[in-house]
PDB file of C-alpha atoms and ligand atoms in Angstrom:
ATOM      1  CA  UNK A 202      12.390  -1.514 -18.464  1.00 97.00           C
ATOM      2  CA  UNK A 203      13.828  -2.146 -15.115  1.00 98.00           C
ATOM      3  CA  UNK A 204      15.442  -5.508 -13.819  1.00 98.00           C
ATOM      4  CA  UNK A 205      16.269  -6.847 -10.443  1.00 98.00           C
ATOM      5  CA  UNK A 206      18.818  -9.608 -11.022  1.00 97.00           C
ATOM      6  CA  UNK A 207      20.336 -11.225  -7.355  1.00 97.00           C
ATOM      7  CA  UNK A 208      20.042  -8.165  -5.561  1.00 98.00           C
ATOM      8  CA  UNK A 209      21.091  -8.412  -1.980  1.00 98.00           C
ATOM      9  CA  UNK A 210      20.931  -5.365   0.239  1.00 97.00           C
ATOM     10  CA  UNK A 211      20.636  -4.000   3.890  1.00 95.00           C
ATOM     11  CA  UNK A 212      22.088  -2.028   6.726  1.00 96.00           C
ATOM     12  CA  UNK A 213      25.337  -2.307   7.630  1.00 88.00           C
ATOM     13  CA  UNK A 214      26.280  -5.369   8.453  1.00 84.00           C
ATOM     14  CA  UNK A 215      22.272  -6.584   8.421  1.00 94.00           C
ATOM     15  CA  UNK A 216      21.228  -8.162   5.167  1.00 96.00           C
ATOM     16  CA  UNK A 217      17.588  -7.346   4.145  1.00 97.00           C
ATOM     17  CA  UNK A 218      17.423  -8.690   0.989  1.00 97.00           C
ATOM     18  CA  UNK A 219      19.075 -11.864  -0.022  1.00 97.00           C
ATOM     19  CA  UNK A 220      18.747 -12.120  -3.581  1.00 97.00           C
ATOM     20  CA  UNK A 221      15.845 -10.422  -4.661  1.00 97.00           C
ATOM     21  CA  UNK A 222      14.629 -10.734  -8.722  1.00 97.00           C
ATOM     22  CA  UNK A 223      11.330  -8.652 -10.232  1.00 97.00           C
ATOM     23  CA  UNK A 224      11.056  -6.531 -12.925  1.00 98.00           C
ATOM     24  CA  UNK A 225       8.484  -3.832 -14.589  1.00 98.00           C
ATOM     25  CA  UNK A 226       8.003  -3.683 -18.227  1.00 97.00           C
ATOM     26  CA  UNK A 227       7.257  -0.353 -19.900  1.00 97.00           C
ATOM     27  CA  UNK A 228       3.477   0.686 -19.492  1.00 96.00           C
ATOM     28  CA  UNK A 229       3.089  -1.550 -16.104  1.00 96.00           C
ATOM     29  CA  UNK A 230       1.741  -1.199 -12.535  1.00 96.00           C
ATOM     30  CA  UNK A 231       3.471  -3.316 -10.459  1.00 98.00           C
ATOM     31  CA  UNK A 232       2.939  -4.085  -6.821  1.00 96.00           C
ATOM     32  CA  UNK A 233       5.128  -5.324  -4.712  1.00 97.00           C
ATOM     33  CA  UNK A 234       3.328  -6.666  -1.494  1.00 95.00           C
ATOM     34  CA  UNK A 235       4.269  -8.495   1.549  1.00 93.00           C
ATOM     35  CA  UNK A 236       4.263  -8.364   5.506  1.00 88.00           C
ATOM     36  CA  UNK A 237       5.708  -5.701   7.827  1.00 88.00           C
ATOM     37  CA  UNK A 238       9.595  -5.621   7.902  1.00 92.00           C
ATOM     38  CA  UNK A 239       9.286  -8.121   4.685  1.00 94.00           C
ATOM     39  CA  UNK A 240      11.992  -5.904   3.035  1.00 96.00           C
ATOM     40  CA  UNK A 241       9.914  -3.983   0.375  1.00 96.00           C
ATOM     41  CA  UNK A 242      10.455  -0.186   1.444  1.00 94.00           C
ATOM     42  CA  UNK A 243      14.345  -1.308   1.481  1.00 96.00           C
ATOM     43  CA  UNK A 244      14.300  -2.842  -2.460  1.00 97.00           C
ATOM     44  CA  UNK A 245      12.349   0.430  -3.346  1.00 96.00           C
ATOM     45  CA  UNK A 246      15.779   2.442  -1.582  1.00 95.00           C
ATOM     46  CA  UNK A 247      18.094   0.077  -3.468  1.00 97.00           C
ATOM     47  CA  UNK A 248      16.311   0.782  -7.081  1.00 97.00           C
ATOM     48  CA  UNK A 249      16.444   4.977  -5.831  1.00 95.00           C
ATOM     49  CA  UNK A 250      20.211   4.741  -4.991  1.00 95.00           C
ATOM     50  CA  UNK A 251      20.146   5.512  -1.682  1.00 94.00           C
ATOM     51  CA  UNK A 252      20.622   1.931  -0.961  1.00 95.00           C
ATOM     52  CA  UNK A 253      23.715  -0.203  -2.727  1.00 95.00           C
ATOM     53  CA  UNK A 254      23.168  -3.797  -3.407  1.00 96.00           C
ATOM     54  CA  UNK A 255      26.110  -5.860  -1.995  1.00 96.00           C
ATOM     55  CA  UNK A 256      25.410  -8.386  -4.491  1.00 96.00           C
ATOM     56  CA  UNK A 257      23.564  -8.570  -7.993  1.00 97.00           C
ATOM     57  CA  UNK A 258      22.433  -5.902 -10.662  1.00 97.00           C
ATOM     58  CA  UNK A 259      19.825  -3.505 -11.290  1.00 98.00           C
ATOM     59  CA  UNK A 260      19.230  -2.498 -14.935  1.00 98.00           C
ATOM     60  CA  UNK A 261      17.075   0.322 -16.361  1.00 98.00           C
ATOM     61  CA  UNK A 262      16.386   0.465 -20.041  1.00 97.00           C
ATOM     62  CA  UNK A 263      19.226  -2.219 -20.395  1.00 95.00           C
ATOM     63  CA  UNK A 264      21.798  -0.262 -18.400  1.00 96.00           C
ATOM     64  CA  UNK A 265      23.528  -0.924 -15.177  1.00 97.00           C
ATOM     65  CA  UNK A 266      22.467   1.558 -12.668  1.00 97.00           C
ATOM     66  CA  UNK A 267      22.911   0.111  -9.239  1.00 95.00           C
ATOM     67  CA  UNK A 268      26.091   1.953  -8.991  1.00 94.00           C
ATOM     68  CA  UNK A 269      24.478   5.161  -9.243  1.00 96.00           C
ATOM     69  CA  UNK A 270      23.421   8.072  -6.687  1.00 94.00           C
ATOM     70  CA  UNK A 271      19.897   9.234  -6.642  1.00 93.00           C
ATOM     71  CA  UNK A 272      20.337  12.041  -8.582  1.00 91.00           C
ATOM     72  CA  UNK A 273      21.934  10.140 -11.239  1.00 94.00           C
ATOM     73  CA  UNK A 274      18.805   7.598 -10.371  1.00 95.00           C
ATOM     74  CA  UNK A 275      16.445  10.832 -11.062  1.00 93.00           C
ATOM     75  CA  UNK A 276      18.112  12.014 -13.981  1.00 91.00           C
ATOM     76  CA  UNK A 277      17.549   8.246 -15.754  1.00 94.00           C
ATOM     77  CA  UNK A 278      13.753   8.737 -15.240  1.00 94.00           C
ATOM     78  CA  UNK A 279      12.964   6.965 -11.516  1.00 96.00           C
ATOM     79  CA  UNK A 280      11.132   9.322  -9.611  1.00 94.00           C
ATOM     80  CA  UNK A 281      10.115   8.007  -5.992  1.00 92.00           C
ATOM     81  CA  UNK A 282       7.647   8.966  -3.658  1.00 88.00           C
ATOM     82  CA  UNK A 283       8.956   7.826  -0.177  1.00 79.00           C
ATOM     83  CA  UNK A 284       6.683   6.623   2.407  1.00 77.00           C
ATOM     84  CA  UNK A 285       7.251   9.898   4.781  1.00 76.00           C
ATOM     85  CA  UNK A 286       6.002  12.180   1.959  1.00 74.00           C
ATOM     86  CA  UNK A 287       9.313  14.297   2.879  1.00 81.00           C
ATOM     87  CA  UNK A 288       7.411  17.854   1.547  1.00 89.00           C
ATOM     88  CA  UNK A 289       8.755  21.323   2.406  1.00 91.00           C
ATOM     89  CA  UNK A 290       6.074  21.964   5.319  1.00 90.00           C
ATOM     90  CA  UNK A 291       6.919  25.919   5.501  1.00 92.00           C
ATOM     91  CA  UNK A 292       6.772  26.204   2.019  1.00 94.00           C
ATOM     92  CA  UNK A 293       3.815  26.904  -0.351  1.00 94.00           C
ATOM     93  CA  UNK A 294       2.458  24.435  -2.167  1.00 95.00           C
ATOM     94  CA  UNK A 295       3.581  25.867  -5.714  1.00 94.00           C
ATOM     95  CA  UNK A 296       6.717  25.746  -3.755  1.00 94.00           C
ATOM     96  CA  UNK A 297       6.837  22.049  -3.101  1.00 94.00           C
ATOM     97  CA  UNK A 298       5.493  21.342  -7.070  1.00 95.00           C
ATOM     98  CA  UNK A 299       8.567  23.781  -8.405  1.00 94.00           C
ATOM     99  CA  UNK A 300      10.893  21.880  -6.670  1.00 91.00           C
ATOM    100  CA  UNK A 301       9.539  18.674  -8.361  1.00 91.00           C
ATOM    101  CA  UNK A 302      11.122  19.636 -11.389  1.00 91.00           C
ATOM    102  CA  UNK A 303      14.411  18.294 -10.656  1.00 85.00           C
ATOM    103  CA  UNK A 304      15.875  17.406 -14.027  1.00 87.00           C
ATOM    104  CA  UNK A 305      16.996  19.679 -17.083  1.00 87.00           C
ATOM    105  CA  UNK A 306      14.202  18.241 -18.714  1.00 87.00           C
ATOM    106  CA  UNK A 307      11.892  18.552 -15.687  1.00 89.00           C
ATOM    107  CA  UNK A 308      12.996  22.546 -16.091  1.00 91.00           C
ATOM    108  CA  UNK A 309      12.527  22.895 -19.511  1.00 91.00           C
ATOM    109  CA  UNK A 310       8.719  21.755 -19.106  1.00 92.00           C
ATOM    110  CA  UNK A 311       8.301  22.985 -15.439  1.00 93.00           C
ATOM    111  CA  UNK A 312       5.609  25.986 -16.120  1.00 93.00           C
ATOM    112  CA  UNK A 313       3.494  23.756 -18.588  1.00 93.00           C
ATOM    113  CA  UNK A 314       3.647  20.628 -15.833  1.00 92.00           C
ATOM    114  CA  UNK A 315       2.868  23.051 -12.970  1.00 95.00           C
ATOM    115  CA  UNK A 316      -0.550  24.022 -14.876  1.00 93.00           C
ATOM    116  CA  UNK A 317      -1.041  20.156 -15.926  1.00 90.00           C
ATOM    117  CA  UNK A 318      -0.809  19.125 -11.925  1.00 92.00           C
ATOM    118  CA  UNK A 319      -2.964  22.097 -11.291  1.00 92.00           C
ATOM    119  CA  UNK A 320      -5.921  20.617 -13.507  1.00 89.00           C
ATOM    120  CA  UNK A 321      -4.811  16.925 -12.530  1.00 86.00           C
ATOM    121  CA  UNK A 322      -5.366  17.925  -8.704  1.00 88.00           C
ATOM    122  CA  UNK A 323      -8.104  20.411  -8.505  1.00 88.00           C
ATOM    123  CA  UNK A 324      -7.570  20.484  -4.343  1.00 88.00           C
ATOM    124  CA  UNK A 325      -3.882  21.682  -5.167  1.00 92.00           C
ATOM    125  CA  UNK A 326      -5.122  24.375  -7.571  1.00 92.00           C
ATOM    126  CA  UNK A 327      -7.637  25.445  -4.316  1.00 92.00           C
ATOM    127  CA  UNK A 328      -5.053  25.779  -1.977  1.00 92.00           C
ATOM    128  CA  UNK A 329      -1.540  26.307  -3.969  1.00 90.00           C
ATOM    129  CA  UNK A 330      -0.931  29.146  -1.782  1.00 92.00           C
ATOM    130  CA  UNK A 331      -1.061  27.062   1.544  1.00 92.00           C
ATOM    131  CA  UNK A 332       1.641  25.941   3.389  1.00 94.00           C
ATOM    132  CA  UNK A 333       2.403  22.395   3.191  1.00 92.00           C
ATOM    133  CA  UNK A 334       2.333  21.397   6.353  1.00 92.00           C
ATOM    134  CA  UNK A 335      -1.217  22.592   7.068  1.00 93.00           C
ATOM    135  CA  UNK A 336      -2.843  20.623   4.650  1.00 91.00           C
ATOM    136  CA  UNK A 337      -4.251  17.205   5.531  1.00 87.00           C
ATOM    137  CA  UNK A 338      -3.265  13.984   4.954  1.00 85.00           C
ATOM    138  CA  UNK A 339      -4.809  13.666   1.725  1.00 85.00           C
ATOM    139  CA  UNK A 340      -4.062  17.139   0.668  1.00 87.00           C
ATOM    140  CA  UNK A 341      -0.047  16.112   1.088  1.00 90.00           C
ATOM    141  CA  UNK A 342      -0.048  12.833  -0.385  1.00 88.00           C
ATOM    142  CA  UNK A 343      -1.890  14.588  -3.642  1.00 89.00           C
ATOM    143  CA  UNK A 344       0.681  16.894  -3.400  1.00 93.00           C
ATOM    144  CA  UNK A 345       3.592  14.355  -2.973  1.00 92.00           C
ATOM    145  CA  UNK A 346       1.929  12.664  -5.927  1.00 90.00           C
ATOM    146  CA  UNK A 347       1.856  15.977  -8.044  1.00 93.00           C
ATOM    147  CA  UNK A 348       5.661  16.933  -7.065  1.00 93.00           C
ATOM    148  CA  UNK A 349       6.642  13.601  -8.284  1.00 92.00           C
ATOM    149  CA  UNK A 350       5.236  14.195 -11.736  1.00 92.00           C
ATOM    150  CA  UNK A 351       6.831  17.813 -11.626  1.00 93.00           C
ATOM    151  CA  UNK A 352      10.266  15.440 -12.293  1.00 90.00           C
ATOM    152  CA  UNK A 353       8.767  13.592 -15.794  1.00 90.00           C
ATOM    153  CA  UNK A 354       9.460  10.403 -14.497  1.00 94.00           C
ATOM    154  CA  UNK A 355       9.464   7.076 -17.242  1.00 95.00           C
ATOM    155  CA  UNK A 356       9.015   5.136 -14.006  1.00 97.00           C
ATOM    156  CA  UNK A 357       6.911   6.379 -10.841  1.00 96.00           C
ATOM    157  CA  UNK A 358       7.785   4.503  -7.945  1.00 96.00           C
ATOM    158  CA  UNK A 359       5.563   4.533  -4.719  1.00 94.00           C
ATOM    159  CA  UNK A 360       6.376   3.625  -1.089  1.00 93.00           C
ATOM    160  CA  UNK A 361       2.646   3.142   0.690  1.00 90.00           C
ATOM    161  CA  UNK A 362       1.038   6.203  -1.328  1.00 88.00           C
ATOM    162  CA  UNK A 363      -2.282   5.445   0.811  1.00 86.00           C
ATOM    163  CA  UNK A 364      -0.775   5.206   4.202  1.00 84.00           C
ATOM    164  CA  UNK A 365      -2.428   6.632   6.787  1.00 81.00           C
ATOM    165  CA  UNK A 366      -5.328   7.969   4.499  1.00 84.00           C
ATOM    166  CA  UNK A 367      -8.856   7.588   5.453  1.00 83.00           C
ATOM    167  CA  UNK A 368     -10.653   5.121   3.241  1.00 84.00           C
ATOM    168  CA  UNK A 369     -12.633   7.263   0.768  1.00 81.00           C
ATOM    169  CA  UNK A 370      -9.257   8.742   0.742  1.00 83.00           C
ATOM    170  CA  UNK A 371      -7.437   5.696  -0.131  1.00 88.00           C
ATOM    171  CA  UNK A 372      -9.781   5.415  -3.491  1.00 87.00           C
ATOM    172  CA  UNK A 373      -8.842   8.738  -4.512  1.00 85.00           C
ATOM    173  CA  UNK A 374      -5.265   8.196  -3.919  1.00 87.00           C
ATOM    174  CA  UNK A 375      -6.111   4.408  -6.574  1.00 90.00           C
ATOM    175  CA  UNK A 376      -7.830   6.687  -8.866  1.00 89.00           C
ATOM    176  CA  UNK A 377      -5.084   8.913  -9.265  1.00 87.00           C
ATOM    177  CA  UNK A 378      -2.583   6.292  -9.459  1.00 91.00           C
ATOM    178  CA  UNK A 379      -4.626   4.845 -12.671  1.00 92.00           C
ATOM    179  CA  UNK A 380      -4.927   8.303 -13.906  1.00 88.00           C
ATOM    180  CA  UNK A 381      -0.931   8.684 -14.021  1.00 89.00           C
ATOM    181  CA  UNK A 382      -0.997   5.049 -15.374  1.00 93.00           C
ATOM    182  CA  UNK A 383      -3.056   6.419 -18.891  1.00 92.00           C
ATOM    183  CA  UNK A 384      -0.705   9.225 -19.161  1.00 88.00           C
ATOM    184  CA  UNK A 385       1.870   6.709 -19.997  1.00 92.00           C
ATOM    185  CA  UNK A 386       3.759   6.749 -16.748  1.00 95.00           C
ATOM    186  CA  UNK A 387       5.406   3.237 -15.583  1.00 97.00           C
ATOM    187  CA  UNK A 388       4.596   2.645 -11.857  1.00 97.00           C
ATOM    188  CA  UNK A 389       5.792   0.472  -9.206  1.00 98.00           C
ATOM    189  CA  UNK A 390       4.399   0.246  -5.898  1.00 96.00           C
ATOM    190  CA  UNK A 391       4.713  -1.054  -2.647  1.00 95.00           C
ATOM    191  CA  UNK A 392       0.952  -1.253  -0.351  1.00 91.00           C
ATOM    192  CA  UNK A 393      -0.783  -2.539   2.316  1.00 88.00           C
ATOM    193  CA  UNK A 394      -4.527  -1.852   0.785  1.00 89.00           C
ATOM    194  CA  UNK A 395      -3.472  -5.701  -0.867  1.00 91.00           C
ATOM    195  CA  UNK A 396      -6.908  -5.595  -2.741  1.00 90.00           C
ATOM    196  CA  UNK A 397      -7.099  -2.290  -4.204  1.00 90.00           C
ATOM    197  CA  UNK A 398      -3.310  -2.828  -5.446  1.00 93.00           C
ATOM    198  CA  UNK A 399      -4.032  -5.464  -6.955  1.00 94.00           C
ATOM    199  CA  UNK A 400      -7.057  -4.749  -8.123  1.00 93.00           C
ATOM    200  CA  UNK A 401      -5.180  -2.142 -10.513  1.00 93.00           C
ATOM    201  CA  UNK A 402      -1.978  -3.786 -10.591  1.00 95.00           C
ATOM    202  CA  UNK A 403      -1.038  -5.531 -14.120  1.00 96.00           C
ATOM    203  CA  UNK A 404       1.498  -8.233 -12.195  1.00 97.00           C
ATOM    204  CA  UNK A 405       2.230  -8.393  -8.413  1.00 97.00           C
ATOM    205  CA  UNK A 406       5.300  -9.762  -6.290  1.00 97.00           C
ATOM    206  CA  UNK A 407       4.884 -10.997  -2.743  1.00 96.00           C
ATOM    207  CA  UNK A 408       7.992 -10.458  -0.459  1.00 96.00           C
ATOM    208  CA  UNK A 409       8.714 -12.505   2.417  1.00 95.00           C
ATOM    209  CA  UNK A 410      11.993 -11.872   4.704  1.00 95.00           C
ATOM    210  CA  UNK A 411      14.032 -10.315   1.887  1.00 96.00           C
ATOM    211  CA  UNK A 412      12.991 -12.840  -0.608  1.00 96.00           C
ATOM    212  CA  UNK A 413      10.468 -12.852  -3.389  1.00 97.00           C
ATOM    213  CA  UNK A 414       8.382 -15.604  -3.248  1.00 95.00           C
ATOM    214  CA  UNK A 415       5.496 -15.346  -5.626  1.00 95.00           C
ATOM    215  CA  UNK A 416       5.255 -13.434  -8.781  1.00 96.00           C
ATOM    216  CA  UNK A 417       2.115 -13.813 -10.782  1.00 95.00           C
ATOM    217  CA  UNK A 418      -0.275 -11.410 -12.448  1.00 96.00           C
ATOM    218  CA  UNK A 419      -2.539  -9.190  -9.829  1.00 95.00           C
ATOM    219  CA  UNK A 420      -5.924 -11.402 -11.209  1.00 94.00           C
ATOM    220  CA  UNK A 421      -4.309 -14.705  -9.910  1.00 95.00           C
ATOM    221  CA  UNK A 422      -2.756 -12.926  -6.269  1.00 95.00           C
ATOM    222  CA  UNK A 423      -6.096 -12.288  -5.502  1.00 93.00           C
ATOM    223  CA  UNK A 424      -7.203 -15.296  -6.112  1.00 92.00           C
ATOM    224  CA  UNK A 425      -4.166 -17.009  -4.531  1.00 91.00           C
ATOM    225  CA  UNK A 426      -5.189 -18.947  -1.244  1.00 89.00           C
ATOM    226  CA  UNK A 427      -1.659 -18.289   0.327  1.00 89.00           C
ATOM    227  CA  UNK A 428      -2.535 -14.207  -0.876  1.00 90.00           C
ATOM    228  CA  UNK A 429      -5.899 -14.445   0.641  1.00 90.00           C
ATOM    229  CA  UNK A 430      -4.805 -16.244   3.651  1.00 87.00           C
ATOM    230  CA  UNK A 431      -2.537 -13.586   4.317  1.00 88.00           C
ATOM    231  CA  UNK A 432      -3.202 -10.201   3.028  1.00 85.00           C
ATOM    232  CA  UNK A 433      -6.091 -10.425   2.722  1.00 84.00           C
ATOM    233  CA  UNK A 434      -7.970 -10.886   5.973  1.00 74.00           C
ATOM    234  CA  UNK A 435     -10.286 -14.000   4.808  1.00 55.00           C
TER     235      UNK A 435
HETATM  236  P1  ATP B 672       6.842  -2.057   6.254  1.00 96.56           P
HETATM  237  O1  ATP B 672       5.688  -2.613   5.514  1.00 96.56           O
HETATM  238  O2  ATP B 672       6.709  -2.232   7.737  1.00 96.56           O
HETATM  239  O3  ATP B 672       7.241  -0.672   5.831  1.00 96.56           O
HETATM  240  P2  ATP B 672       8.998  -3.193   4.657  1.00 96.56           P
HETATM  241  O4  ATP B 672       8.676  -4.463   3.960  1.00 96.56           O
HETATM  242  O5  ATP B 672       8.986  -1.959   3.853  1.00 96.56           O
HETATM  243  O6  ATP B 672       8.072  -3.051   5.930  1.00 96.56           O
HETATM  244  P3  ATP B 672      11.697  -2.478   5.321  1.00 96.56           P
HETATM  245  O7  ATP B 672      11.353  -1.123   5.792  1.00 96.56           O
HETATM  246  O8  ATP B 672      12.380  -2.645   4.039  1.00 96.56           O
HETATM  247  O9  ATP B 672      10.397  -3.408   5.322  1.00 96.56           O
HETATM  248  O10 ATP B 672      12.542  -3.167   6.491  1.00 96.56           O
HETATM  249  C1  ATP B 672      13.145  -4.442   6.342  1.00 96.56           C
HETATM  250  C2  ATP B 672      14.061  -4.688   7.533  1.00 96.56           C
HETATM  251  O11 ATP B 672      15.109  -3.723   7.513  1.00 96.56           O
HETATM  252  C3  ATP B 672      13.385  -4.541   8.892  1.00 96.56           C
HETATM  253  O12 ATP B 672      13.847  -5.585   9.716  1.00 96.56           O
HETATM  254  C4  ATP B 672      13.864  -3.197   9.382  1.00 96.56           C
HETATM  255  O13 ATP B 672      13.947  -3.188  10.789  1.00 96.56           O
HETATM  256  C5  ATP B 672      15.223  -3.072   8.755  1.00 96.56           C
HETATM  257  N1  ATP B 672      15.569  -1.656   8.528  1.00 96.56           N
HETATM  258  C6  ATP B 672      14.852  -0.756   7.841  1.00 96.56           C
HETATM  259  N2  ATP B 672      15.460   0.456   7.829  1.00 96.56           N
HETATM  260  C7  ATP B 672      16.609   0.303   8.533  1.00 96.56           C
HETATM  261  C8  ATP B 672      17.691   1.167   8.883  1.00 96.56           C
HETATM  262  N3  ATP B 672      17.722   2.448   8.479  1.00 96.56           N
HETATM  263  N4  ATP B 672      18.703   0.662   9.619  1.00 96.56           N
HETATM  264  C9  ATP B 672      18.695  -0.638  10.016  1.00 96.56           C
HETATM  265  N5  ATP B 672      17.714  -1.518   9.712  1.00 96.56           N
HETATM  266  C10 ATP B 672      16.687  -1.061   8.981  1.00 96.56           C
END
């Protein structure tokens, strides 16, 4: 569904990734895990468009895309939740979801989605009138969740969807992530809760200075001494 072939990208003139290869098949979670400054937030700009490789392709659904802008990036089907939620704090929650629906096709289906992430996030339906900036942590990475499905993404891709969260948060913020996973939704995402990830993750990749350099399924990472050693505080 999506292919990483080569991809180098970065900064300016700072290189972040030097030749990075992973790909997610259709019906997938895939984590992408790794140290701090490893790279991983930047690959997850480079798939969105806001990043463009210097070197190497990206395909989606065997077609080029690395040349694309976000929109275009939207409009194929990637829908990403960045790491700094980025919501609409003055606005209303119903607000934030509306503006989800980015897409023609995201419009056509926006009033029957709305009512879907209303049922799908009960805590939403509660407080839909709220602004978005007084909710808590929880409350607006549900809601960054939710706005994300307003835009009928193929493939959901998530930048540290628990960050931040307190831990019986974190397990909500899992069990949501499966939940989106049996509607049929592709997702991609990039964590620090290592275990959890791949506790629910189908394959994993570890990153290490803008390289990949493991790729195995999320079973055998967490049984991977290197994994363990690492990321996993043993
Ligand atoms: P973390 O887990 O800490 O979020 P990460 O694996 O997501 O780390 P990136 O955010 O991709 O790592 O950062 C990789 C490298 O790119 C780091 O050295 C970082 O300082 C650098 N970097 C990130 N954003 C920028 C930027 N806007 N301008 C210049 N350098 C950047």
């Amino acid at each position: 569904m999506l292919e990483l072939e080569g991809v180098h990208a970065g900064y300016d003139e700072i290189e972040v990734l030097h030749g990075v290869d992973l790909h997610v098949d259709e019906g997938e979670i895939v984590a992408l895990i790794g140290s701090n400054g490893a790279g991983k937030t930047t690959t997850m700009r480079t798939i969105g468009g806001i990043l463009s490789p210097t070197k190497g392709t990206i395909t989606y659904k065997g077609e080029p895309i690395h040349r694309l802008g976000p929109h275009e990036i939207v409009e194929r089907g990637i829908v990403q939740v960045p790491e700094d939620r980025d919501l609409f704090t003055n606005m209303s929650v119903i607000e934030n979801l509306l503006l989800g629906a980015q897409t023609e096709e995201a419009r056509e289906k926006r009033d029957e989605n709305l009512q879907r992430m209303l049922e799908l996030f009960p805590r939403l339906e509660e407080r839909k009138s709220q602004r978005a900036g007084t909710m808590s942590g929880g409350e607006q990475q549900m809601l960054t969740l939710a706005r994300a499905l307003m835009g009928e993404p193929d493939l959901l891709i998530l930048d540290e969807p628990s960050i931040g969260l307190a831990p019986h948060l974190v397990q909500e913020v899992f069990d949501v992530v499966e939940q989106i996973h049996e509607q049929g939704i592709t997702v991609l995402m990039v964590e620090q809760n290592v275990q959890q990830t791949l506790q629910v993750a189908d394959r994993g990749y570890v990153m290490e200075n803008g390289r990949i350099t493991l790729a195995e399924t999320g079973d055998a990472l967490l049984e991977d001494e290197g994994v363990v050693e690492a990321y996993l505080g043993v």
